[in-house]
Short mmCIF file of C-alpha atoms and ligand atoms in Angstrom, two decimals:
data_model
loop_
_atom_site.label_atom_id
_atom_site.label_comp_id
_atom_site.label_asym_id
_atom_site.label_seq_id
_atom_site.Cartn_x
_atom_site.Cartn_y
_atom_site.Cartn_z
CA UNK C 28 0.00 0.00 0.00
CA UNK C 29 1.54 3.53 -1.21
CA UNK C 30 1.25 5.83 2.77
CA UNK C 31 0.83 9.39 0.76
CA UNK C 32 2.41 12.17 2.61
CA UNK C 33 0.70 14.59 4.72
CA UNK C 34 0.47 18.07 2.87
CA UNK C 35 2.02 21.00 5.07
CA UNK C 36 0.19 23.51 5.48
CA UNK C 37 0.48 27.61 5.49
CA UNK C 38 -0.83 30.71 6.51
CA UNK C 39 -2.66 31.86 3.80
CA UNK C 40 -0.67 35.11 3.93
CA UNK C 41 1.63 36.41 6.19
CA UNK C 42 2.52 40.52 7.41
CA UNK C 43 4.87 42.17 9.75
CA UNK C 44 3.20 42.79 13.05
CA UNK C 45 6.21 44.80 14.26
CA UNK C 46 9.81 46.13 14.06
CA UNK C 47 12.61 46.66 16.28
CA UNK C 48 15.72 48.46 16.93
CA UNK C 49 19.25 48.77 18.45
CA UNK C 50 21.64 50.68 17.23
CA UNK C 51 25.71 50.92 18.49
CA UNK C 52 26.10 53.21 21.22
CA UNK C 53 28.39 55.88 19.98
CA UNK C 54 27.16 58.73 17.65
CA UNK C 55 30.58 59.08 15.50
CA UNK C 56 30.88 62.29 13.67
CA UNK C 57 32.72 62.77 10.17
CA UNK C 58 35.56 64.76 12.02
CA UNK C 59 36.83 61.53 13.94
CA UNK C 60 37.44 60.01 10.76
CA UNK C 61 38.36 62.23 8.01
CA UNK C 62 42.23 62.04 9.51
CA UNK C 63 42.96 58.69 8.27
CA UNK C 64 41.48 59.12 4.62
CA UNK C 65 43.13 63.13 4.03
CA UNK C 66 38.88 63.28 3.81
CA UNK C 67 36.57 66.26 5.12
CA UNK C 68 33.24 66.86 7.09
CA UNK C 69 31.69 68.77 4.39
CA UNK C 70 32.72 66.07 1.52
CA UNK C 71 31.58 63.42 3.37
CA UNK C 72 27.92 65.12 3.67
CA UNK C 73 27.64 66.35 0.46
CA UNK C 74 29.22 62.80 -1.36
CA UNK C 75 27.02 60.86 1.37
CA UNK C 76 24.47 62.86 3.58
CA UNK C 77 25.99 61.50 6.52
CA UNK C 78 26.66 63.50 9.82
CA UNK C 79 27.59 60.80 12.10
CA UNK C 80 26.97 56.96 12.43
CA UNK C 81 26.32 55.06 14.93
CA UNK C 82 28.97 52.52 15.89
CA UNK C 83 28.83 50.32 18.86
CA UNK C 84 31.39 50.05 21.96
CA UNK C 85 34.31 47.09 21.77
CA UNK C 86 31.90 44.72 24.25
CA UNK C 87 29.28 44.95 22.26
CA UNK C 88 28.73 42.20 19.55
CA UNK C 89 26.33 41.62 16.54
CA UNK C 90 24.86 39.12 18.94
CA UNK C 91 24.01 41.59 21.24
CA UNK C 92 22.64 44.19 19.15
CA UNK C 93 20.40 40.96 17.45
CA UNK C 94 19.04 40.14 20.58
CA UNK C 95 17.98 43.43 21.41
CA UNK C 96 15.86 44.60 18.43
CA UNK C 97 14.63 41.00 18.43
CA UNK C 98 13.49 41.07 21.57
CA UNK C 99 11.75 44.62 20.73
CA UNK C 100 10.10 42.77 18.01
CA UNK C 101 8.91 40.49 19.59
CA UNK C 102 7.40 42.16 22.76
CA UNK C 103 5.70 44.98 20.52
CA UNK C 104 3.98 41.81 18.01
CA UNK C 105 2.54 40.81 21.92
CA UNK C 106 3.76 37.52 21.12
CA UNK C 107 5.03 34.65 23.54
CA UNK C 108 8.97 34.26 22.46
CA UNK C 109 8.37 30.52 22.90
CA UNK C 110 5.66 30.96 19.98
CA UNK C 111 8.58 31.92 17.49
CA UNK C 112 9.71 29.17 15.61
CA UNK C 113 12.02 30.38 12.80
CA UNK C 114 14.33 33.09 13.28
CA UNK C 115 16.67 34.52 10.35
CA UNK C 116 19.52 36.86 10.87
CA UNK C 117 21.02 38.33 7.74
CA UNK C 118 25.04 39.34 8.81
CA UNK C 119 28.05 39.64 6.89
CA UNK C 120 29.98 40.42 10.13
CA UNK C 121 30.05 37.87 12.41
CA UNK C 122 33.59 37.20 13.02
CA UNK C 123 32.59 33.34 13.89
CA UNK C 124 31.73 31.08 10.72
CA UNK C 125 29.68 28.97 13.16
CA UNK C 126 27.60 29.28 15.67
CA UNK C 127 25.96 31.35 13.61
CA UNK C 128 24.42 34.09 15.44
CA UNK C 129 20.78 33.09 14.24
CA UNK C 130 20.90 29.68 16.91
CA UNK C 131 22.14 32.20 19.69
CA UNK C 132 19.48 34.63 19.61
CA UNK C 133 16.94 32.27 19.08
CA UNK C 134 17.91 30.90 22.27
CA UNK C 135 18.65 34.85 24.20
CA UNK C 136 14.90 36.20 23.17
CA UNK C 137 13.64 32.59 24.73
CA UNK C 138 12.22 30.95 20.71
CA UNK C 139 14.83 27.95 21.44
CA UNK C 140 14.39 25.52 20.32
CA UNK C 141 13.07 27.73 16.95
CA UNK C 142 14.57 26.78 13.49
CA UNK C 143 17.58 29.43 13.33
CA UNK C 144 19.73 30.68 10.34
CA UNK C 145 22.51 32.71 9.28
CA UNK C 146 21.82 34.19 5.78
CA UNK C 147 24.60 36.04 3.85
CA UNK C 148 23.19 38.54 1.47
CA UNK C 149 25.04 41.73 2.22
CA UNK C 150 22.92 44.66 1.75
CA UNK C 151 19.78 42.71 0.41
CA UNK C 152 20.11 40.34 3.27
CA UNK C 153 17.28 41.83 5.18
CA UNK C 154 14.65 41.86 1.62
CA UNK C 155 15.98 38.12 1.09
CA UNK C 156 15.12 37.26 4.51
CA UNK C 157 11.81 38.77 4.28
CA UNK C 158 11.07 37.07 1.29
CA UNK C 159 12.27 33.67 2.75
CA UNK C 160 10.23 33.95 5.69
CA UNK C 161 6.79 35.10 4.25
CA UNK C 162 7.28 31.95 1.90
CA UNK C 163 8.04 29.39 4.55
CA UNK C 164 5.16 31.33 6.84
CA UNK C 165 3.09 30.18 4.06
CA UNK C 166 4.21 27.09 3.26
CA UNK C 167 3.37 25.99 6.27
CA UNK C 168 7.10 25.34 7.42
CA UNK C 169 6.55 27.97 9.93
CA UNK C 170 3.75 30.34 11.98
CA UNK C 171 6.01 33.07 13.83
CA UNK C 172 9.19 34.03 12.61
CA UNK C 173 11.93 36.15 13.67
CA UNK C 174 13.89 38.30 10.72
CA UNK C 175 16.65 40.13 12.00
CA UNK C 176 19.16 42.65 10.16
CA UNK C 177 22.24 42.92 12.64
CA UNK C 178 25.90 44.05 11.62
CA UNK C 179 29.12 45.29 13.59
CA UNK C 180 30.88 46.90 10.52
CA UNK C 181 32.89 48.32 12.51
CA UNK C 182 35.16 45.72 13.24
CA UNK C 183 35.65 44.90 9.28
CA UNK C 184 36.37 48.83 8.69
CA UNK C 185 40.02 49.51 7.97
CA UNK C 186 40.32 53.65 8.89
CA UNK C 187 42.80 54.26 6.16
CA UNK C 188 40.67 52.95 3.31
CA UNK C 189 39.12 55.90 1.76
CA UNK C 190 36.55 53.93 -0.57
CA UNK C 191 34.07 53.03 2.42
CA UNK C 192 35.45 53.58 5.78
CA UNK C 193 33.27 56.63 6.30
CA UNK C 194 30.15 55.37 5.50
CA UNK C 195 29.48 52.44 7.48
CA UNK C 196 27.88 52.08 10.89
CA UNK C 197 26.71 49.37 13.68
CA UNK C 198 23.49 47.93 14.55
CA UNK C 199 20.33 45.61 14.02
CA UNK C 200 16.93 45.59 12.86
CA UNK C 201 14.24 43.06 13.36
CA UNK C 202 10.61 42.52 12.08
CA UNK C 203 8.39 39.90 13.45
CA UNK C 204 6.31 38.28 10.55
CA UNK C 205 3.27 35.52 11.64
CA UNK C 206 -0.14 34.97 9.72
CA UNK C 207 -2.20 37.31 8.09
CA UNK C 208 -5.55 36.83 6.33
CA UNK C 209 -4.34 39.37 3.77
CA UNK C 210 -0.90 39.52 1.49
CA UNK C 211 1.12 42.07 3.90
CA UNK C 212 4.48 41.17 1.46
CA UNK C 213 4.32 40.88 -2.20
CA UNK C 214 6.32 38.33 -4.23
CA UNK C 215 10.01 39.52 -4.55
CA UNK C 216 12.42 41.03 -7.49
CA UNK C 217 15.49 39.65 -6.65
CA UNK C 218 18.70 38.00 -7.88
CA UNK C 219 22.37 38.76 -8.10
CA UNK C 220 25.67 39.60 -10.93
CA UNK C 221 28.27 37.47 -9.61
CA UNK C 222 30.38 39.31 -12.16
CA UNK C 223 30.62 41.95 -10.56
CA UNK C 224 31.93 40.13 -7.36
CA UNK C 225 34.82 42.31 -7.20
CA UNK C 226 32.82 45.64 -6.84
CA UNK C 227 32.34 45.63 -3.32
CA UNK C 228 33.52 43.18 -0.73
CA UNK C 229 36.65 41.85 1.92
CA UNK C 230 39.84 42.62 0.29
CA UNK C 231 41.14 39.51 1.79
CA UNK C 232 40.61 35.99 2.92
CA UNK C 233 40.99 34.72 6.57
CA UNK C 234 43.65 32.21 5.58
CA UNK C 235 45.41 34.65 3.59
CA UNK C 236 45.44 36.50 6.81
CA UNK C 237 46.46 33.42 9.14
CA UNK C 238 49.65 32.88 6.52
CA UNK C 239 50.23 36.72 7.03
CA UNK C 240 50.20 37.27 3.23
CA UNK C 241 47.45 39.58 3.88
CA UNK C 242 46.53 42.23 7.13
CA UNK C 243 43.28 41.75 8.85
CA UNK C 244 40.55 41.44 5.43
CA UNK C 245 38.37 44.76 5.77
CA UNK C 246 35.39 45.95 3.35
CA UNK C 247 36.32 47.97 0.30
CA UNK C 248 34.22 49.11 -2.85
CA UNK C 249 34.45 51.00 -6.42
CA UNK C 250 32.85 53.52 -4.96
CA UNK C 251 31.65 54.76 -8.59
CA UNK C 252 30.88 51.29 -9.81
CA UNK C 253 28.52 50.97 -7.39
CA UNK C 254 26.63 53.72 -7.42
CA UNK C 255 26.30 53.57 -11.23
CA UNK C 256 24.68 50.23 -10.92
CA UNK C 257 22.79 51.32 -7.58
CA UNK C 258 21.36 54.08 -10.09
CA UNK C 259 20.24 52.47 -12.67
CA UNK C 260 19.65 48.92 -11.88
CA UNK C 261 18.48 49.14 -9.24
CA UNK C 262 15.49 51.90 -9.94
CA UNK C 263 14.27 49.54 -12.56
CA UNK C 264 14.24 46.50 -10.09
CA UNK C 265 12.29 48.74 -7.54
CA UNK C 266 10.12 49.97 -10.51
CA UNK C 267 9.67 45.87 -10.89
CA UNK C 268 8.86 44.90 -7.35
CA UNK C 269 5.77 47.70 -7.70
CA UNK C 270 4.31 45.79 -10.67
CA UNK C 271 4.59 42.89 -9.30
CA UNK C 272 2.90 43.82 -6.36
CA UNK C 273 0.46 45.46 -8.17
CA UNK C 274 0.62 48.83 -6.60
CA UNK C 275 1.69 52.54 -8.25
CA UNK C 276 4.32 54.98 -6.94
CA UNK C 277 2.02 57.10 -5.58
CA UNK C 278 -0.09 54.19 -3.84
CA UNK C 279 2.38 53.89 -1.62
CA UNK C 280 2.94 55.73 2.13
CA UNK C 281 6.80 54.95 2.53
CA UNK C 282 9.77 54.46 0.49
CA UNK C 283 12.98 52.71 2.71
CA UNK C 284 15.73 51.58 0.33
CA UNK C 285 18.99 50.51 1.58
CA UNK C 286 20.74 53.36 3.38
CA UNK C 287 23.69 53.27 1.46
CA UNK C 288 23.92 56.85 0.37
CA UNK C 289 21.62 59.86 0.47
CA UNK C 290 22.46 60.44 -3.03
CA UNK C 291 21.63 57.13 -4.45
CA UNK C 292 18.39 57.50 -2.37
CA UNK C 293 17.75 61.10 -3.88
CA UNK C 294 17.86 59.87 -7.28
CA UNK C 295 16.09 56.46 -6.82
CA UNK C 296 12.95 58.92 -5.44
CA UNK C 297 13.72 61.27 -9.11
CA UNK C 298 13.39 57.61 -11.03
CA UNK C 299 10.34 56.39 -9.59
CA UNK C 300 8.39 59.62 -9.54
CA UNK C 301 7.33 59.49 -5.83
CA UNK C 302 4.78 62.22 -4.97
CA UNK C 303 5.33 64.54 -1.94
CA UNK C 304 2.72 61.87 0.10
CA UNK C 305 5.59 59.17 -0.06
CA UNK C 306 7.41 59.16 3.26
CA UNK C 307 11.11 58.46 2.25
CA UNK C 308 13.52 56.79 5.11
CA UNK C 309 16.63 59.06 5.18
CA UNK C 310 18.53 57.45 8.28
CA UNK C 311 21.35 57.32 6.92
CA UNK C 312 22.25 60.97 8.10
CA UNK C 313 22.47 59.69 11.98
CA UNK C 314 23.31 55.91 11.62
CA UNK C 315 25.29 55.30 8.57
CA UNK C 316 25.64 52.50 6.53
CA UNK C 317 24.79 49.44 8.60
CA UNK C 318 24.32 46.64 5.39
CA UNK C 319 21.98 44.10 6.41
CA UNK C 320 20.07 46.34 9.43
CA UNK C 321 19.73 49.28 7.38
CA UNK C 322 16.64 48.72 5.97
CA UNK C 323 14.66 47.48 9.19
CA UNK C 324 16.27 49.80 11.24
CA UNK C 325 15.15 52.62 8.85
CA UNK C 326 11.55 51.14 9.19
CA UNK C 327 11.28 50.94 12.83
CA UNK C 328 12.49 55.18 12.81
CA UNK C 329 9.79 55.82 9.90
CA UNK C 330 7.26 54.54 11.72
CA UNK C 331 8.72 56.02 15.32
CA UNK C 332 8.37 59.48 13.58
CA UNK C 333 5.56 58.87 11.75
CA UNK C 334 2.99 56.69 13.58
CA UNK C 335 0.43 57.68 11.11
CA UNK C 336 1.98 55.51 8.45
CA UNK C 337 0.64 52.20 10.11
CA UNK C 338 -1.47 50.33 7.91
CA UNK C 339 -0.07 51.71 4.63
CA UNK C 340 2.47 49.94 2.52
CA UNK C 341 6.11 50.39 1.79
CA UNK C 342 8.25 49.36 -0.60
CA UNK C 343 11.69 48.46 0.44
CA UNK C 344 14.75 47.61 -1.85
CA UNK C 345 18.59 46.02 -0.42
CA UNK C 346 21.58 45.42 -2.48
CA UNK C 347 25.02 45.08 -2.39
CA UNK C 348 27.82 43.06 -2.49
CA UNK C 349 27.83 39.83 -4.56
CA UNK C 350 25.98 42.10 -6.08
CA UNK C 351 22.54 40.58 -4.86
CA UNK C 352 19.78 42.35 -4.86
CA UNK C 353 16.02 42.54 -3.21
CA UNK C 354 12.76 44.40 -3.52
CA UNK C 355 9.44 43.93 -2.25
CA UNK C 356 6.37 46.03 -1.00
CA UNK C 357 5.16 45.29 2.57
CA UNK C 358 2.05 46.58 4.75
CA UNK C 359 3.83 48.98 7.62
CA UNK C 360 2.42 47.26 10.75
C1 COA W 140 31.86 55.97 -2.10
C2 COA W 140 31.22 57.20 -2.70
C3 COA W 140 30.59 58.03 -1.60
C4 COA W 140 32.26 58.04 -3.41
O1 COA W 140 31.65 59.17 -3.99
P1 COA W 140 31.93 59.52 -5.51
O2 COA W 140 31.20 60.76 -5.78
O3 COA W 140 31.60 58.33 -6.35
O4 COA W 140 33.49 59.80 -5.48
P2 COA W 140 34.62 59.33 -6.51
O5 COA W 140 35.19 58.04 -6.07
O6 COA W 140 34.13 59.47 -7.92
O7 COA W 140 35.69 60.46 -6.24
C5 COA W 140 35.42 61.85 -6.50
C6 COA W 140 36.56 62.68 -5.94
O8 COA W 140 36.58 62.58 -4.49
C7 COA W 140 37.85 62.05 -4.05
N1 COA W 140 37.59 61.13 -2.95
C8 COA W 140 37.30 59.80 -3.02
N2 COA W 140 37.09 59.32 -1.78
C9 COA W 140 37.23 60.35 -0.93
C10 COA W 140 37.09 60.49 0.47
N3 COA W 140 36.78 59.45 1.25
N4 COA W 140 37.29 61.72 1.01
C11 COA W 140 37.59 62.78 0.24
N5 COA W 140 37.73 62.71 -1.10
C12 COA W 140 37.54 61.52 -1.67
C13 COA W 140 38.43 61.34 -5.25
O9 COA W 140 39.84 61.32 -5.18
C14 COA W 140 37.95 62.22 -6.40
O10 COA W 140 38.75 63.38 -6.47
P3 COA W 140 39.07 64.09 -7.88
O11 COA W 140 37.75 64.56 -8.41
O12 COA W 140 39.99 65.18 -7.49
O13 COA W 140 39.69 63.02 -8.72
C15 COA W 140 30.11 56.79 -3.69
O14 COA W 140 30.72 56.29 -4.87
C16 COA W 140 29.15 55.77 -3.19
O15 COA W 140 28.40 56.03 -2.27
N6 COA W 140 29.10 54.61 -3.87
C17 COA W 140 28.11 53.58 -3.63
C18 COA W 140 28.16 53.07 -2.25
C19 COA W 140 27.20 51.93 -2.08
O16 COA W 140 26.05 52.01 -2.45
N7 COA W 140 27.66 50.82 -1.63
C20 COA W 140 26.79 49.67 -1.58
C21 COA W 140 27.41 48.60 -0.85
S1 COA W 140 26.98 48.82 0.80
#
């Protein structure tokens, strides 16, 4: 006799009920680190918008700052932790392969024993993780789940390099997705140029490091490269991710793409003709470039400042290095 397998079964749809947010400790302003890079306060605002970033104390790990906006998550859903079961932290900085951070924060905001995961998708990390959970939240593979954006830059920053130093900050972001009786993320645009591997990245490996052919591997970009592709690429992937979700510029209440640079942000508003009613994240100016948290973290402030965006949708858009990239439009809890 053929024993047919039991279906899983889903959420119909699935929403963020809420964000949260911990960012490093220290406010650092341009002045501390224009020395290094023969740089200067008013380049880096006008290049970047940035005034300071936020970058956290020595003690304090990606761990920690996970655990916190998890946690925030989590209480502010008005969830039990022991009713998350799948928690996903996107990180390119942990400086441990394994544990992965995912299994230890799982454990810290009390979901152990939840399904945990370390997902490396740079900038995008946070979209891909978004998209990964709404799909298993509706595949049935999973009812609560935990997405968290948390980065300590800082430690993979080498002062002296003059392509990114300046722009990158410390800190996590977390949403806390569970069922929803109507679509509160829309399918995702996203995919990556492995080509172009060499655009943005670690300048060196870890064993390169250990045979001391190389000093401690640190992030680097072409800066121009970048932002060319970050241009124009990426406005028609955004312009994608609204089709698909079946929504028009000007249906929207927020705009929060990556917080790479104010400029890039400036011009992705220009390209998808945003109207004046589009709230557009801008924290970049105080936190800096934190990768993987940026877009999260740039949620939970949106919606800090402007509680009266609750309920209305937002399109969001990562990318970075591989390149990868990651759009989708979500309902603002
Ligand atoms: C890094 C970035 C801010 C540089 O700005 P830019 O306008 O492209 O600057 P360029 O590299 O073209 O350099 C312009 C000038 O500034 C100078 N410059 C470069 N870096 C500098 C720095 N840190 N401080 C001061 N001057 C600098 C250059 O030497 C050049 O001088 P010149 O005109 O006399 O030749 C910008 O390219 C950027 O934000 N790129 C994308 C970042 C991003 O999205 N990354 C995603 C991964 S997270």
């Amino acid at each position: 006799m053929t024993v047919t397998l039991k279906e899983a079964v889903g959420a119909a749809h699935s929403r963020i009920y809420a964000y949260g947010a911990a960012r490093g400790e220290n406010a650092v302003p341009n002045e501390d680190l224009i020395g290094p890079i023969d740089s200067s306060d008013e380049w880096i605002r006008q290049r970047t918008g940035i005034v300071t970033r936020t970058r956290a104390v020595p003690e304090t790990t990606a761990v920690d700052l996970a655990t916190l906006a998890g946690s925030e998550a989590i209480e502010r859903a008005g969830i039990d932790p022991a009713e998350v079961d799948l928690v996903i932290v996107a990180t390119i900085s942990n400086p441990k392969q394994t544990p992965s951070v995912s299994a230890i924060v799982a454990d810290r905001v009390g979901a152990n024993p939840a399904a945990a995961y370390d997902l490396n998708a740079a900038c995008a990390g946070y979209c891909y993780a978004i998209a990964q959970a709404d799909a298993l939240i509706r595949a049935g593979a999973a009812r609560y789940a935990l997405v968290i954006g948390a980065e300590k830059l800082s430690d993979i920053v080498d002062p002296a390099d003059r392509s990114i130093s300046f722009l990158l900050g410390d800190g996590a972001g977390a949403a806390l997705l569970g069922p929803s009786d109507t679509p509160g993320v829309s399918a995702s645009i996203w995919g990556s140029d492995g080509s172009k591997a060499d655009a943005v990245g670690m300048n060196h490996t870890l064993t390169e490091f250990r045979d001391g052919a190389a000093p401690w591997p640190t992030l680097r970009q072409e800066g121009p490269t970048v932002f060319r592709w970050a241009v124009w690429e990426m406005a028609k992937v955004a312009k994608q991710a609204l089709e698909a979700a079946g929504v028009r510029a000007e249906d929207l209440a927020a705009f929060i793409p990556h917080q790479a640079n104010m400029r890039i942000i400036d011009e992705f508003a220009k390209q998808l003709g945003l109207p004046d009613t589009v709230k557009v994240a801008r924290d970049i100016e105080t936190t800096g470039n934190t990768s993987a948290a940026s877009i999260p973290l740039a949620s939970h402030r949106l919606l800090e400042e402007h509680p009266e965006l609750s309920g209305g949708l937002a399109l969001q858009i990562g990318f970075g290095a591989g390149l990868v990239f990651a759009a989708q439009v979500v309902a603002l809890p």
